CSV table of C-alpha atoms and ligand atoms in Angstrom, one decimal:
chain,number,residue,atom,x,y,z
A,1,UNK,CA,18.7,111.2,228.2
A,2,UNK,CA,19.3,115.3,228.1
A,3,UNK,CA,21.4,114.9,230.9
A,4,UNK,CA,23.4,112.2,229.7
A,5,UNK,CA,23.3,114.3,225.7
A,6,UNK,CA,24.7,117.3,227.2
A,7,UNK,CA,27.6,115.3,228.9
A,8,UNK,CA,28.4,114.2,226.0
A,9,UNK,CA,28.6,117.8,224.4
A,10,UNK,CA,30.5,119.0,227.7
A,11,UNK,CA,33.1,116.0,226.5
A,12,UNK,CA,33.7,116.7,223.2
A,13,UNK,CA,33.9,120.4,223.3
A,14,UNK,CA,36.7,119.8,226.5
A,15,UNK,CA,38.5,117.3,223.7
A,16,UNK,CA,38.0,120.1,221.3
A,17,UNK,CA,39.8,122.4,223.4
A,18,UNK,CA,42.6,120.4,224.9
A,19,UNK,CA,46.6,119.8,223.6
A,20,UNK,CA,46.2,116.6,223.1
A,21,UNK,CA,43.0,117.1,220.2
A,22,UNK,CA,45.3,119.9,218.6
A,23,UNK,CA,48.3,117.7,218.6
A,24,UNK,CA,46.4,114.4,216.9
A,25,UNK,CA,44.6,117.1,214.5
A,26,UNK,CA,48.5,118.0,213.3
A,27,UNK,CA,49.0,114.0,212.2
A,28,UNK,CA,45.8,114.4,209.9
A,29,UNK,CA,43.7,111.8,210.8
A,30,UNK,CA,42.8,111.5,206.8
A,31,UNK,CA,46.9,109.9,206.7
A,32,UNK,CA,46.3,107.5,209.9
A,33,UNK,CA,46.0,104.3,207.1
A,34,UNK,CA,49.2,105.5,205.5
A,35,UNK,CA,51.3,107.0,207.8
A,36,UNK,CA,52.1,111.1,209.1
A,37,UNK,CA,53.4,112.1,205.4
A,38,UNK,CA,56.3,113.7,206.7
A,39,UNK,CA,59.5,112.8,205.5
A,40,UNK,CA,61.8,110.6,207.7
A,41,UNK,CA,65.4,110.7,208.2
A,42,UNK,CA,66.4,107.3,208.8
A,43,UNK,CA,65.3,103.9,207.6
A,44,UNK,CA,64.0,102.9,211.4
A,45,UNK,CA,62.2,105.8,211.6
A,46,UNK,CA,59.7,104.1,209.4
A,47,UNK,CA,56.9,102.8,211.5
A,48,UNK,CA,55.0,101.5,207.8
A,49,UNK,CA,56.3,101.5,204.7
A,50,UNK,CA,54.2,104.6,204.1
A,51,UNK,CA,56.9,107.0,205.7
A,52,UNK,CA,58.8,105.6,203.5
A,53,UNK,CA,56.6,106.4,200.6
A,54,UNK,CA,56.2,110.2,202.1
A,55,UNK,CA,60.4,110.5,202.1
A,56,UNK,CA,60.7,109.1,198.4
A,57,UNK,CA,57.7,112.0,197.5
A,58,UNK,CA,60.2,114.9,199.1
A,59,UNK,CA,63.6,113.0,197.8
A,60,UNK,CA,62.5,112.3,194.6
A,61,UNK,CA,62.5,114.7,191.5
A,62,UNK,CA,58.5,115.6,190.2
A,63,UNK,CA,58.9,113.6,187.2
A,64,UNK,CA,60.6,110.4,189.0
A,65,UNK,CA,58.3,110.2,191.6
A,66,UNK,CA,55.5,110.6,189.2
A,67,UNK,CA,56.4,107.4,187.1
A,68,UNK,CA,56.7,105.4,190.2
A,69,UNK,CA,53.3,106.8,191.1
A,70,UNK,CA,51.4,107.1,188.3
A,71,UNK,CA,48.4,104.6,187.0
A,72,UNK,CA,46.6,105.0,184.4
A,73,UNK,CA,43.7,107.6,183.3
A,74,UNK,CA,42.6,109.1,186.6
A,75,UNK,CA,44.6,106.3,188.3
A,76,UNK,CA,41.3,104.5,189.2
A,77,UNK,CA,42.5,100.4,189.0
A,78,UNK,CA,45.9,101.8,191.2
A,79,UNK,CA,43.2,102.8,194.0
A,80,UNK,CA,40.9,99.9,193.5
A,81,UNK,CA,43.9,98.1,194.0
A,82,UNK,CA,44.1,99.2,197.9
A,83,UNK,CA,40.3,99.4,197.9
A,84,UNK,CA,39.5,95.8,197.2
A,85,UNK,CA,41.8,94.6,200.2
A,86,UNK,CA,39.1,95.9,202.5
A,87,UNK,CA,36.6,93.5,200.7
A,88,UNK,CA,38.0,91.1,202.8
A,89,UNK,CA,38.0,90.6,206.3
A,90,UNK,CA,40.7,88.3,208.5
A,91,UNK,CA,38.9,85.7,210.8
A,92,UNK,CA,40.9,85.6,213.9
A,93,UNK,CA,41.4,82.5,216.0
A,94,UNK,CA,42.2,82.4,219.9
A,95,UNK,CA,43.9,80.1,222.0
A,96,UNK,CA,46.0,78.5,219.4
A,97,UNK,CA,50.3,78.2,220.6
A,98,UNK,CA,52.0,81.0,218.3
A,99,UNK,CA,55.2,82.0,220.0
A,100,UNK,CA,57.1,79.8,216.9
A,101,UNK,CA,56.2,81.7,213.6
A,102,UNK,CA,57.5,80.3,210.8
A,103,UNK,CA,57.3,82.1,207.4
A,104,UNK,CA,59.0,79.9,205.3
A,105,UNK,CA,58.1,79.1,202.0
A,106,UNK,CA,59.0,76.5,199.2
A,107,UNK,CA,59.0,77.4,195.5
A,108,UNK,CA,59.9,75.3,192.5
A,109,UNK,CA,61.6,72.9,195.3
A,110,UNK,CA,63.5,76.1,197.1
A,111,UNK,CA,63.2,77.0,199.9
A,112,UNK,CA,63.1,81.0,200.6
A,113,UNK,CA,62.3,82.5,204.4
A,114,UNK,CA,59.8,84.6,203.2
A,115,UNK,CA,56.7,84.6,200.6
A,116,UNK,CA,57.4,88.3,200.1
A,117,UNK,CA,59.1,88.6,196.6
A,118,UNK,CA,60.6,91.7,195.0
A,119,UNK,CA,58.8,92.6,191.8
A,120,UNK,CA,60.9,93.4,188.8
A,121,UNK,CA,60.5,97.6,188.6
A,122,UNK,CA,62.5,99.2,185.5
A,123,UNK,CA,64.8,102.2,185.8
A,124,UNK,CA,65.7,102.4,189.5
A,125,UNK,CA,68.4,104.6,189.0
A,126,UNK,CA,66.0,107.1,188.4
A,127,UNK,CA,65.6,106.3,192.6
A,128,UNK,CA,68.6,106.1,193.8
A,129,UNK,CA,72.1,105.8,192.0
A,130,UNK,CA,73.1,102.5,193.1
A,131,UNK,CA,69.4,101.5,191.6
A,132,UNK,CA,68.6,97.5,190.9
A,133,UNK,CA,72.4,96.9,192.9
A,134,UNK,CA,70.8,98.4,195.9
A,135,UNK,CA,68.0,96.5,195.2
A,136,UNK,CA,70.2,93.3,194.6
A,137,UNK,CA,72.0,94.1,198.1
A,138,UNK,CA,69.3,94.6,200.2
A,139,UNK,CA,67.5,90.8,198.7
A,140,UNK,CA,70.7,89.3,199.1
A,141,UNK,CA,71.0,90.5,203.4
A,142,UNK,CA,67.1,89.3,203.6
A,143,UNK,CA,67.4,86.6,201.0
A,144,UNK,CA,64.6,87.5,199.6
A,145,UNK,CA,64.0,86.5,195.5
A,146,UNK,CA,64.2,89.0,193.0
A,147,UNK,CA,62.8,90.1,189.8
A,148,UNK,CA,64.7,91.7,187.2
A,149,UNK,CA,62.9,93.9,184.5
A,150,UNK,CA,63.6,94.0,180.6
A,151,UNK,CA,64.1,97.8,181.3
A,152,UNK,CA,66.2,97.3,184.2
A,153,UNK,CA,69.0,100.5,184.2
A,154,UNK,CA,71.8,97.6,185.4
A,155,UNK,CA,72.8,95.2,183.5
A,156,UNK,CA,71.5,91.6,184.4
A,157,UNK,CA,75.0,90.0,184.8
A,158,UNK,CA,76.2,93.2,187.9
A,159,UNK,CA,72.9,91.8,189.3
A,160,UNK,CA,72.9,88.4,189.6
A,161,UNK,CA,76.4,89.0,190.8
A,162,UNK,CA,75.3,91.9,193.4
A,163,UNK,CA,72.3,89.3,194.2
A,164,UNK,CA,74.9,86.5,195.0
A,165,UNK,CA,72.0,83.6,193.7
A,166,UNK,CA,70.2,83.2,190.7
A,167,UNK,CA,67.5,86.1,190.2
A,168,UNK,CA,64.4,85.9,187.5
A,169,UNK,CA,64.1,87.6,184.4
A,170,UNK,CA,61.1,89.6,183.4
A,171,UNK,CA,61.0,89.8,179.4
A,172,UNK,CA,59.0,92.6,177.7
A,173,UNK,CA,59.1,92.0,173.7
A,174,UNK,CA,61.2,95.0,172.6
A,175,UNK,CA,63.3,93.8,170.0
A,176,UNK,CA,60.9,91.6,167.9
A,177,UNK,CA,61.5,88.0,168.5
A,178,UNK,CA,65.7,89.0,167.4
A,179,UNK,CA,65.4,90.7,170.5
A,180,UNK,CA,63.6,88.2,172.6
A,181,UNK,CA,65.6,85.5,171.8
A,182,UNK,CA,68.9,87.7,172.7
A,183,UNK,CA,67.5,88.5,175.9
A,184,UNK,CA,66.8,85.1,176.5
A,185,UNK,CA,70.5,84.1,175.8
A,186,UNK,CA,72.0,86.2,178.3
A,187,UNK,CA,69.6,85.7,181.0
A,188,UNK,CA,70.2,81.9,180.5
A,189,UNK,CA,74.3,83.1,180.7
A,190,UNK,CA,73.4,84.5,183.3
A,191,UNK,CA,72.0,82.1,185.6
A,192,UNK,CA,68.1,82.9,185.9
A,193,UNK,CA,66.3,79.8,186.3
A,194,UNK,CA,62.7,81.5,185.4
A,195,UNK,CA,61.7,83.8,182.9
A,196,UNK,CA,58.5,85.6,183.6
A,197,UNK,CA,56.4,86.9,180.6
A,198,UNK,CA,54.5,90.1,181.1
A,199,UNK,CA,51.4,90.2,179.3
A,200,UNK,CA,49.4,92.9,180.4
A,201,UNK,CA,50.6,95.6,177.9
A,202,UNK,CA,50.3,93.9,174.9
A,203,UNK,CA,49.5,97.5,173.0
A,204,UNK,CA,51.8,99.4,170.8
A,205,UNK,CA,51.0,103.0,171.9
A,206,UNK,CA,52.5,103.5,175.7
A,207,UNK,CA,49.2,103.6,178.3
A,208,UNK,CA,48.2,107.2,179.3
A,209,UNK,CA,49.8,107.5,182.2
A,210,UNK,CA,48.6,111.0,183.0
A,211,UNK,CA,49.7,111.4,186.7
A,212,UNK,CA,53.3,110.8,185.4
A,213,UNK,CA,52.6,113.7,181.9
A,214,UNK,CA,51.3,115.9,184.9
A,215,UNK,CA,54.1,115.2,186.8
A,216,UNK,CA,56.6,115.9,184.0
A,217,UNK,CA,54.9,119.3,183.7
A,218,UNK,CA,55.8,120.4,187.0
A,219,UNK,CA,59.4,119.2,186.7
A,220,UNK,CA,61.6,122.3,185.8
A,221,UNK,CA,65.0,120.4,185.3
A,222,UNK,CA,66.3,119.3,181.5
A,223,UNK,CA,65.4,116.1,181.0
A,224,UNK,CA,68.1,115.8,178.3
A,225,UNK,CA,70.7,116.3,180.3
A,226,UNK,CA,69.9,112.5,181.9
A,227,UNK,CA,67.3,111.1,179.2
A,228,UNK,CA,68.8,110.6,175.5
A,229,UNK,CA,66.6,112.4,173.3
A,230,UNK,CA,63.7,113.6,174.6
A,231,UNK,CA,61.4,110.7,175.5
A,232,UNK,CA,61.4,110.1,178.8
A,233,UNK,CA,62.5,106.1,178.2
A,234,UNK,CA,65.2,107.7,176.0
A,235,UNK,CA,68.1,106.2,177.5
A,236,UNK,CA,69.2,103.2,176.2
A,237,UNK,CA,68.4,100.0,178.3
A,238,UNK,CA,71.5,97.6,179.4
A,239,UNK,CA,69.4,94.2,178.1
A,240,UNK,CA,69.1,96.0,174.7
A,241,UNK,CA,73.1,95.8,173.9
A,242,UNK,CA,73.7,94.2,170.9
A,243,UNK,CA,70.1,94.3,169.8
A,244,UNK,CA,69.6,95.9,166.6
A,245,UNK,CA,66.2,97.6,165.3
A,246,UNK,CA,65.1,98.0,169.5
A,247,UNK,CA,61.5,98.8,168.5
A,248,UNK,CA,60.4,101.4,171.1
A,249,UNK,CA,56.8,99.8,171.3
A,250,UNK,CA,56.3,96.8,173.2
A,251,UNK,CA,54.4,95.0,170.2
A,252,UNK,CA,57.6,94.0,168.4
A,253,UNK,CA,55.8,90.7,167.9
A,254,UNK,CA,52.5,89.9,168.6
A,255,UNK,CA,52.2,89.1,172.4
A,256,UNK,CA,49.7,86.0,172.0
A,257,UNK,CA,49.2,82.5,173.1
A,258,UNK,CA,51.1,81.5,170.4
A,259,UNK,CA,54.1,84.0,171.2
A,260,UNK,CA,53.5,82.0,174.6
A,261,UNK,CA,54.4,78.6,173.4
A,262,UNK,CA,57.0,79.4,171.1
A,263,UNK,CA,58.8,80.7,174.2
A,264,UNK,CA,58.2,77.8,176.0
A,265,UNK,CA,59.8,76.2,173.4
A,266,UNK,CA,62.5,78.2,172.8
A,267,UNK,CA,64.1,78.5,176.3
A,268,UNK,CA,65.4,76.0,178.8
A,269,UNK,CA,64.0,78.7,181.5
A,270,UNK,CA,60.8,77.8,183.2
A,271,UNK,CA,57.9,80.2,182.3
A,272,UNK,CA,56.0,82.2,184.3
A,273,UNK,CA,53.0,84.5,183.3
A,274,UNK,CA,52.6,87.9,184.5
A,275,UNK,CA,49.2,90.1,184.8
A,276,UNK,CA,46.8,87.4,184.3
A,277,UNK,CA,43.4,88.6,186.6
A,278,UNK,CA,40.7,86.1,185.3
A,279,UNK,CA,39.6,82.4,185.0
A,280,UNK,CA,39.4,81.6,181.6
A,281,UNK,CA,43.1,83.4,181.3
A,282,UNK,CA,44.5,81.4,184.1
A,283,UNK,CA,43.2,78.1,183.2
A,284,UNK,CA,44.9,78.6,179.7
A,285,UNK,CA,48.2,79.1,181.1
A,286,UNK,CA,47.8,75.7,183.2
A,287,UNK,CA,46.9,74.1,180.2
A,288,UNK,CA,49.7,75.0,178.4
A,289,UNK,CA,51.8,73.4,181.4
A,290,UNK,CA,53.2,77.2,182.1
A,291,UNK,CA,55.6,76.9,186.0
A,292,UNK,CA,53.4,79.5,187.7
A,293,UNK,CA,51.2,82.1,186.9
A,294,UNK,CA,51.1,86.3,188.8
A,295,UNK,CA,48.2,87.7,189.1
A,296,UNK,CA,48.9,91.2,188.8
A,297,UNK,CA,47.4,94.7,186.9
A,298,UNK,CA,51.1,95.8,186.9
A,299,UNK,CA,50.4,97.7,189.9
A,300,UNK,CA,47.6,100.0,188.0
A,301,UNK,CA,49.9,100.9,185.4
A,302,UNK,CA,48.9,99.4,182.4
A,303,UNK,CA,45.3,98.5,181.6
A,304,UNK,CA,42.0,100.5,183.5
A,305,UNK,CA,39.9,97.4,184.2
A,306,UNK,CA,39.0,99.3,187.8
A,307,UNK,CA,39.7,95.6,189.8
A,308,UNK,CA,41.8,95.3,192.6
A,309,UNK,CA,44.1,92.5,192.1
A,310,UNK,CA,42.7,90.5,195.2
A,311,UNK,CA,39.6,90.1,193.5
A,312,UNK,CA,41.1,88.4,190.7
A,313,UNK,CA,42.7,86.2,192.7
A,314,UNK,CA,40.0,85.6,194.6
A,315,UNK,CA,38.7,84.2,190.6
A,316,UNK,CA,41.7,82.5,189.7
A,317,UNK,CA,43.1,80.4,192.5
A,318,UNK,CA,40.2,78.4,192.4
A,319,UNK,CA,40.7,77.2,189.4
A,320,UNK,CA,44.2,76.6,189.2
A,321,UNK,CA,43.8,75.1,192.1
A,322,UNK,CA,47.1,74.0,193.2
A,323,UNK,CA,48.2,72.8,189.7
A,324,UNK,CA,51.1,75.7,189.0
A,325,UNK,CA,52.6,78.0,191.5
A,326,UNK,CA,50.7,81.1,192.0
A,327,UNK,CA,51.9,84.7,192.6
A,328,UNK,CA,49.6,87.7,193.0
A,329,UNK,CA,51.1,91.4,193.5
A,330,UNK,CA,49.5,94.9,193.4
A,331,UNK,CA,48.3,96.9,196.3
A,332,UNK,CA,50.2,94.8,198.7
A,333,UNK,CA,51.3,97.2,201.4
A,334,UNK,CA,50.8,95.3,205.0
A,335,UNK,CA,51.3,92.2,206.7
A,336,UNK,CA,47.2,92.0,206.8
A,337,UNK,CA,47.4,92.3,203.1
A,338,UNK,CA,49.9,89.5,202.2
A,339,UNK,CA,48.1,87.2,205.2
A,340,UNK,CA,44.5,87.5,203.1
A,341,UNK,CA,46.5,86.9,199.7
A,342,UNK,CA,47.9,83.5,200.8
A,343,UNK,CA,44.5,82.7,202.7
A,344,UNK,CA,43.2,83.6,198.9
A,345,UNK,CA,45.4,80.6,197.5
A,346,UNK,CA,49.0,82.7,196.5
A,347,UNK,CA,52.2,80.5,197.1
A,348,UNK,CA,53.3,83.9,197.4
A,349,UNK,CA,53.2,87.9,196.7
A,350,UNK,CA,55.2,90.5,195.0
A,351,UNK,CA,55.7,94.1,196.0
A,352,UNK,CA,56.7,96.8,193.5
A,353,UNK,CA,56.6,100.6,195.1
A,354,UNK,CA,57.1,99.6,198.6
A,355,UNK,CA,60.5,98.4,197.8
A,356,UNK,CA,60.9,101.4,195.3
A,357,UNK,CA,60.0,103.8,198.4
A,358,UNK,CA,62.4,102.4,200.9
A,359,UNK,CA,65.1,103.0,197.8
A,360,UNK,CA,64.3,106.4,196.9
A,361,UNK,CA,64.7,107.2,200.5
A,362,UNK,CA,67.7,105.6,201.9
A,363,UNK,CA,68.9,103.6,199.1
A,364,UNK,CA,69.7,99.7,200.0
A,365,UNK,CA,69.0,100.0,203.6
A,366,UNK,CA,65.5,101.7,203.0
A,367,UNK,CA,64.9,98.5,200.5
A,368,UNK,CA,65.4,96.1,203.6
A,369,UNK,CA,63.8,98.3,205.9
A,370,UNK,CA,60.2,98.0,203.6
A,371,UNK,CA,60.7,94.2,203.5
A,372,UNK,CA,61.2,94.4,207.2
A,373,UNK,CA,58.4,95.7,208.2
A,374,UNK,CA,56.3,93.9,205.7
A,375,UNK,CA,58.3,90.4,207.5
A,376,UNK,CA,57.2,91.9,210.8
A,377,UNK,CA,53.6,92.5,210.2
A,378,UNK,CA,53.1,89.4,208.7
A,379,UNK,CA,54.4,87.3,211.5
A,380,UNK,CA,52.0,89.3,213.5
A,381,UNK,CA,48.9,89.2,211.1
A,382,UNK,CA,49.6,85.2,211.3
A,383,UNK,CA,49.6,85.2,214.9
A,384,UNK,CA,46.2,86.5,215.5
A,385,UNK,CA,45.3,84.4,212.7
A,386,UNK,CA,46.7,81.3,215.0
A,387,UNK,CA,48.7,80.0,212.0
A,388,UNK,CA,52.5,78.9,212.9
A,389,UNK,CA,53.3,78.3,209.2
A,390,UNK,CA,52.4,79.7,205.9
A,391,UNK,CA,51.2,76.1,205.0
A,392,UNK,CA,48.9,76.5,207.8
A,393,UNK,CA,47.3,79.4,206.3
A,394,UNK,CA,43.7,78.3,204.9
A,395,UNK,CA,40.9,79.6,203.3
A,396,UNK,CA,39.6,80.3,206.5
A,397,UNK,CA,41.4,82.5,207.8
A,398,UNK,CA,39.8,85.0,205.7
A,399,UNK,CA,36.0,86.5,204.8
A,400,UNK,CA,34.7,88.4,202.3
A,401,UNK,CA,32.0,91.1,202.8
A,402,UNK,CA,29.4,91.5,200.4
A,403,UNK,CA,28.8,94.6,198.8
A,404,UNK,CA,26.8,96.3,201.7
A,405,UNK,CA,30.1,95.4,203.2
A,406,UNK,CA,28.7,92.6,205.4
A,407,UNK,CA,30.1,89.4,206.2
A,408,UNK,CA,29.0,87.3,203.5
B,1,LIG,C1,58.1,102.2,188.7
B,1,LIG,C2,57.6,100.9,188.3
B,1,LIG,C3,58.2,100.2,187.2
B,1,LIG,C4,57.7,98.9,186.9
B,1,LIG,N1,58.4,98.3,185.8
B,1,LIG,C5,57.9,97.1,185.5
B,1,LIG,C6,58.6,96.3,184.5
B,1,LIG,O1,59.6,96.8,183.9
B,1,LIG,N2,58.1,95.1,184.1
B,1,LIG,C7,57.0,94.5,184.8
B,1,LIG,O2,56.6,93.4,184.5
B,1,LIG,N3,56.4,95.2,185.8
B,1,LIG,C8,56.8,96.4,186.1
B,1,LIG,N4,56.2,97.1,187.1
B,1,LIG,C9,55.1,96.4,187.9
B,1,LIG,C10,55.6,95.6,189.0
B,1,LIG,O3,56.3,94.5,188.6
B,1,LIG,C11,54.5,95.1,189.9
B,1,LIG,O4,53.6,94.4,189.1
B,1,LIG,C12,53.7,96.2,190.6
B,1,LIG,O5,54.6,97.3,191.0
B,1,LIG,C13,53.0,95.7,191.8
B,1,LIG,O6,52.2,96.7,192.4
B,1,LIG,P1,52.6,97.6,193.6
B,1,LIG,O7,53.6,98.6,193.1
B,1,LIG,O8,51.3,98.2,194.0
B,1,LIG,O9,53.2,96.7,194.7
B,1,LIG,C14,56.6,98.4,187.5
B,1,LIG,C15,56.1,99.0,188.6
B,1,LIG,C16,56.5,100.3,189.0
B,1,LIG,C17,55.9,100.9,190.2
């Protein structure tokens, strides 16, 4: 036992001592989940999208990177968003034929060659000056479908046409319901078959996004020079043209279940719902006959419930159960992740800052690089999962722990 003790000792202090210790020491072991942190200097460089997350930290300006960063409070739901993946656990199955992955998926009736869908961000040209068109470019060479936010910094019409298909409209409130109904109009013009409701920042007051006000404080350049007026969101937004009395809070009408129907009402769009996270929420929406529902905590950013988006959907698919299409996003940043999302019961997952990352860095081609690596590690998660198609994904392809992280 000595013997065999000091053996070990003799080891570890020859590791200690060696190149090839000092050299792994320099990639900082702490990283290994999420990439070296150094910056990259081409989109194939990226072995995960977390390179590509290091080169948009250097690229980027303090206060930029901050609000693609930031959560809210001491960022605590943005972390338990990456947390709760590893509540889960991916049951592997052997001996199953796998060399013809298909990752095709079908929603409302169209069929789209991956589930991975490109969540509607605001302001990307504070990433990269080609912004949502880069965006639009990149989706368009993948086809992937795309999101477009209220606060987009392109107008919707340069990005359908950049897009080259029909993308979906995210509405925020702004506006009052002048303003809704406006934005509705031209998105219809426009061609988006889907308008998704966000409804997880119902509040008035902006959320305290402290990592972004920190950030802002360590940014030495004049705002103003970019920004109109000195709020940060000072510039004026492309979908507001033409609306008069933009109220700057989010509240312009009350965002309510009956704001829900009379939008349901109002527009030939289908309706989605985004930032639902809990059963009783979710079986409302199917009750009111809403087209599909996203589970999402707007990637951490909005309220500081301290759940990791997986868990909720881990609560709602259940009960929808099949009876609307169901999204989730927030946190998703492999191939593992998406493959325990669909096991969960998602037709399908969004992605916000990985996107945002690859555009900060390299601009269009970074945005195709992140969804091609999160293509890549998918079709290899559902390989060792022994699923040729994302139909053939079940519930049991995935485990939860329980909280003395055990199988359950
Ligand atoms: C910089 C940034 C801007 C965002 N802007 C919007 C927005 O305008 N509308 C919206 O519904 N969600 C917005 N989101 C949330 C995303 O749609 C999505 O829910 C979130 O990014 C998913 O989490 P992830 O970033 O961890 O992938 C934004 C997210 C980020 C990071």
């Amino acid at each position: 036992m000595a013997h065999g003790a000091n053996e070990r000792r003799q080891f570890l202090k020859f590791l200690a001592a060696s190149p090839l210790c000092n050299a792994l020491a320099g990639l900082d072991f702490a990283h290994a989940a999420a990439g070296t942190g150094e910056r990259i200097s081409s989109p194939d460089q990226a072995i995960d999208i977390f390179d590509l997350k290091a080169t948009a930290k250097e690229i980027l300006p303090p206060a930029h990177y901050g609000y693609m960063a930031t959560g809210v409070n001491s960022d605590k739901t943005l972390h338990a968003n990456r947390e709760a993946f590893e509540h889960y656990y991916l049951r592997s199955r052997r001996l199953v034929k796998v060399s013809n992955i298909d990752t095709r998926v079908e929603i409302l009736g169209q069929e789209w060659p991956s589930p991975i869908v490109v969540a509607p961000c605001g302001s990307q040209r504070a990433f990269n000056a080609d912004g949502e068109l880069a965006t639009a470019r990149a989706a368009k060479k993948l086809n992937h479908l795309q999101l477009l936010s209220t606060v987009s910094s392109t107008p919707i019409e340069e990005v359908a046409e950049a897009r080259g298909a029909p993308i979906w409209f995210q509405l925020y409130t702004f506006g009052g319901w002048q303003g809704v109904r406006q934005m509705l109009r031209r998105a219809e013009a426009a061609g988006c078959p889907v308008v998704v409701l966000t409804v997880d920042l119902p509040i008035t007051a902006a959320p305290a996004r402290h990592t972004l006000e920190r950030a802002i404080r360590r940014d030495t350049r004049d705002c103003a020079t970019c920004h109109e007026g000195s709020g940060i969101a000072a510039r004026p937004k492309p979908m507001f043209d033409g609306i008069t009395a933009v109220d700057a809070a989010r509240g312009g009408v009350d965002l309510t279940w009956e704001f829900l129907d009379r939008l349901q009402q109002e527009t030939q769009m289908k309706v989605f719902v985004k930032g639902i996270v809990t059963a009783e929420d979710a079986e409302r929406c199917v009750d009111m006959g809403v087209d599909g529902i996203i589970v999402s905590n707007h990637g951490g950013r909005a309220d500081d419930s301290g759940r990791g988006t997986i868990d909720s959907l881990a609560e709602v698919a259940p009960v929808v159960n099949g009876r609307t299409t169901l999204f989730m996003d927030s946190g998703v940043r492999r191939g593992t992740d998406i493959l325990k999302a669909l096991a969960l019961g998602a037709d399908a997952i969004m992605v916000g800052r990985p996107y945002l990352w690859g555009l900060a860095s390299f601009g269009q081609a970074g945005v195709e690089r992140a969804l091609q690596i999160l293509r890549d590690e998918l079709r290899i998660a559902m390989e060792f999962a022994g699923t040729s198609s994302i139909s053939e994904i079940g519930s049991d392809a995935v485990g939860a722990f329980n909280r003395n992280m055990e199988p359950a």
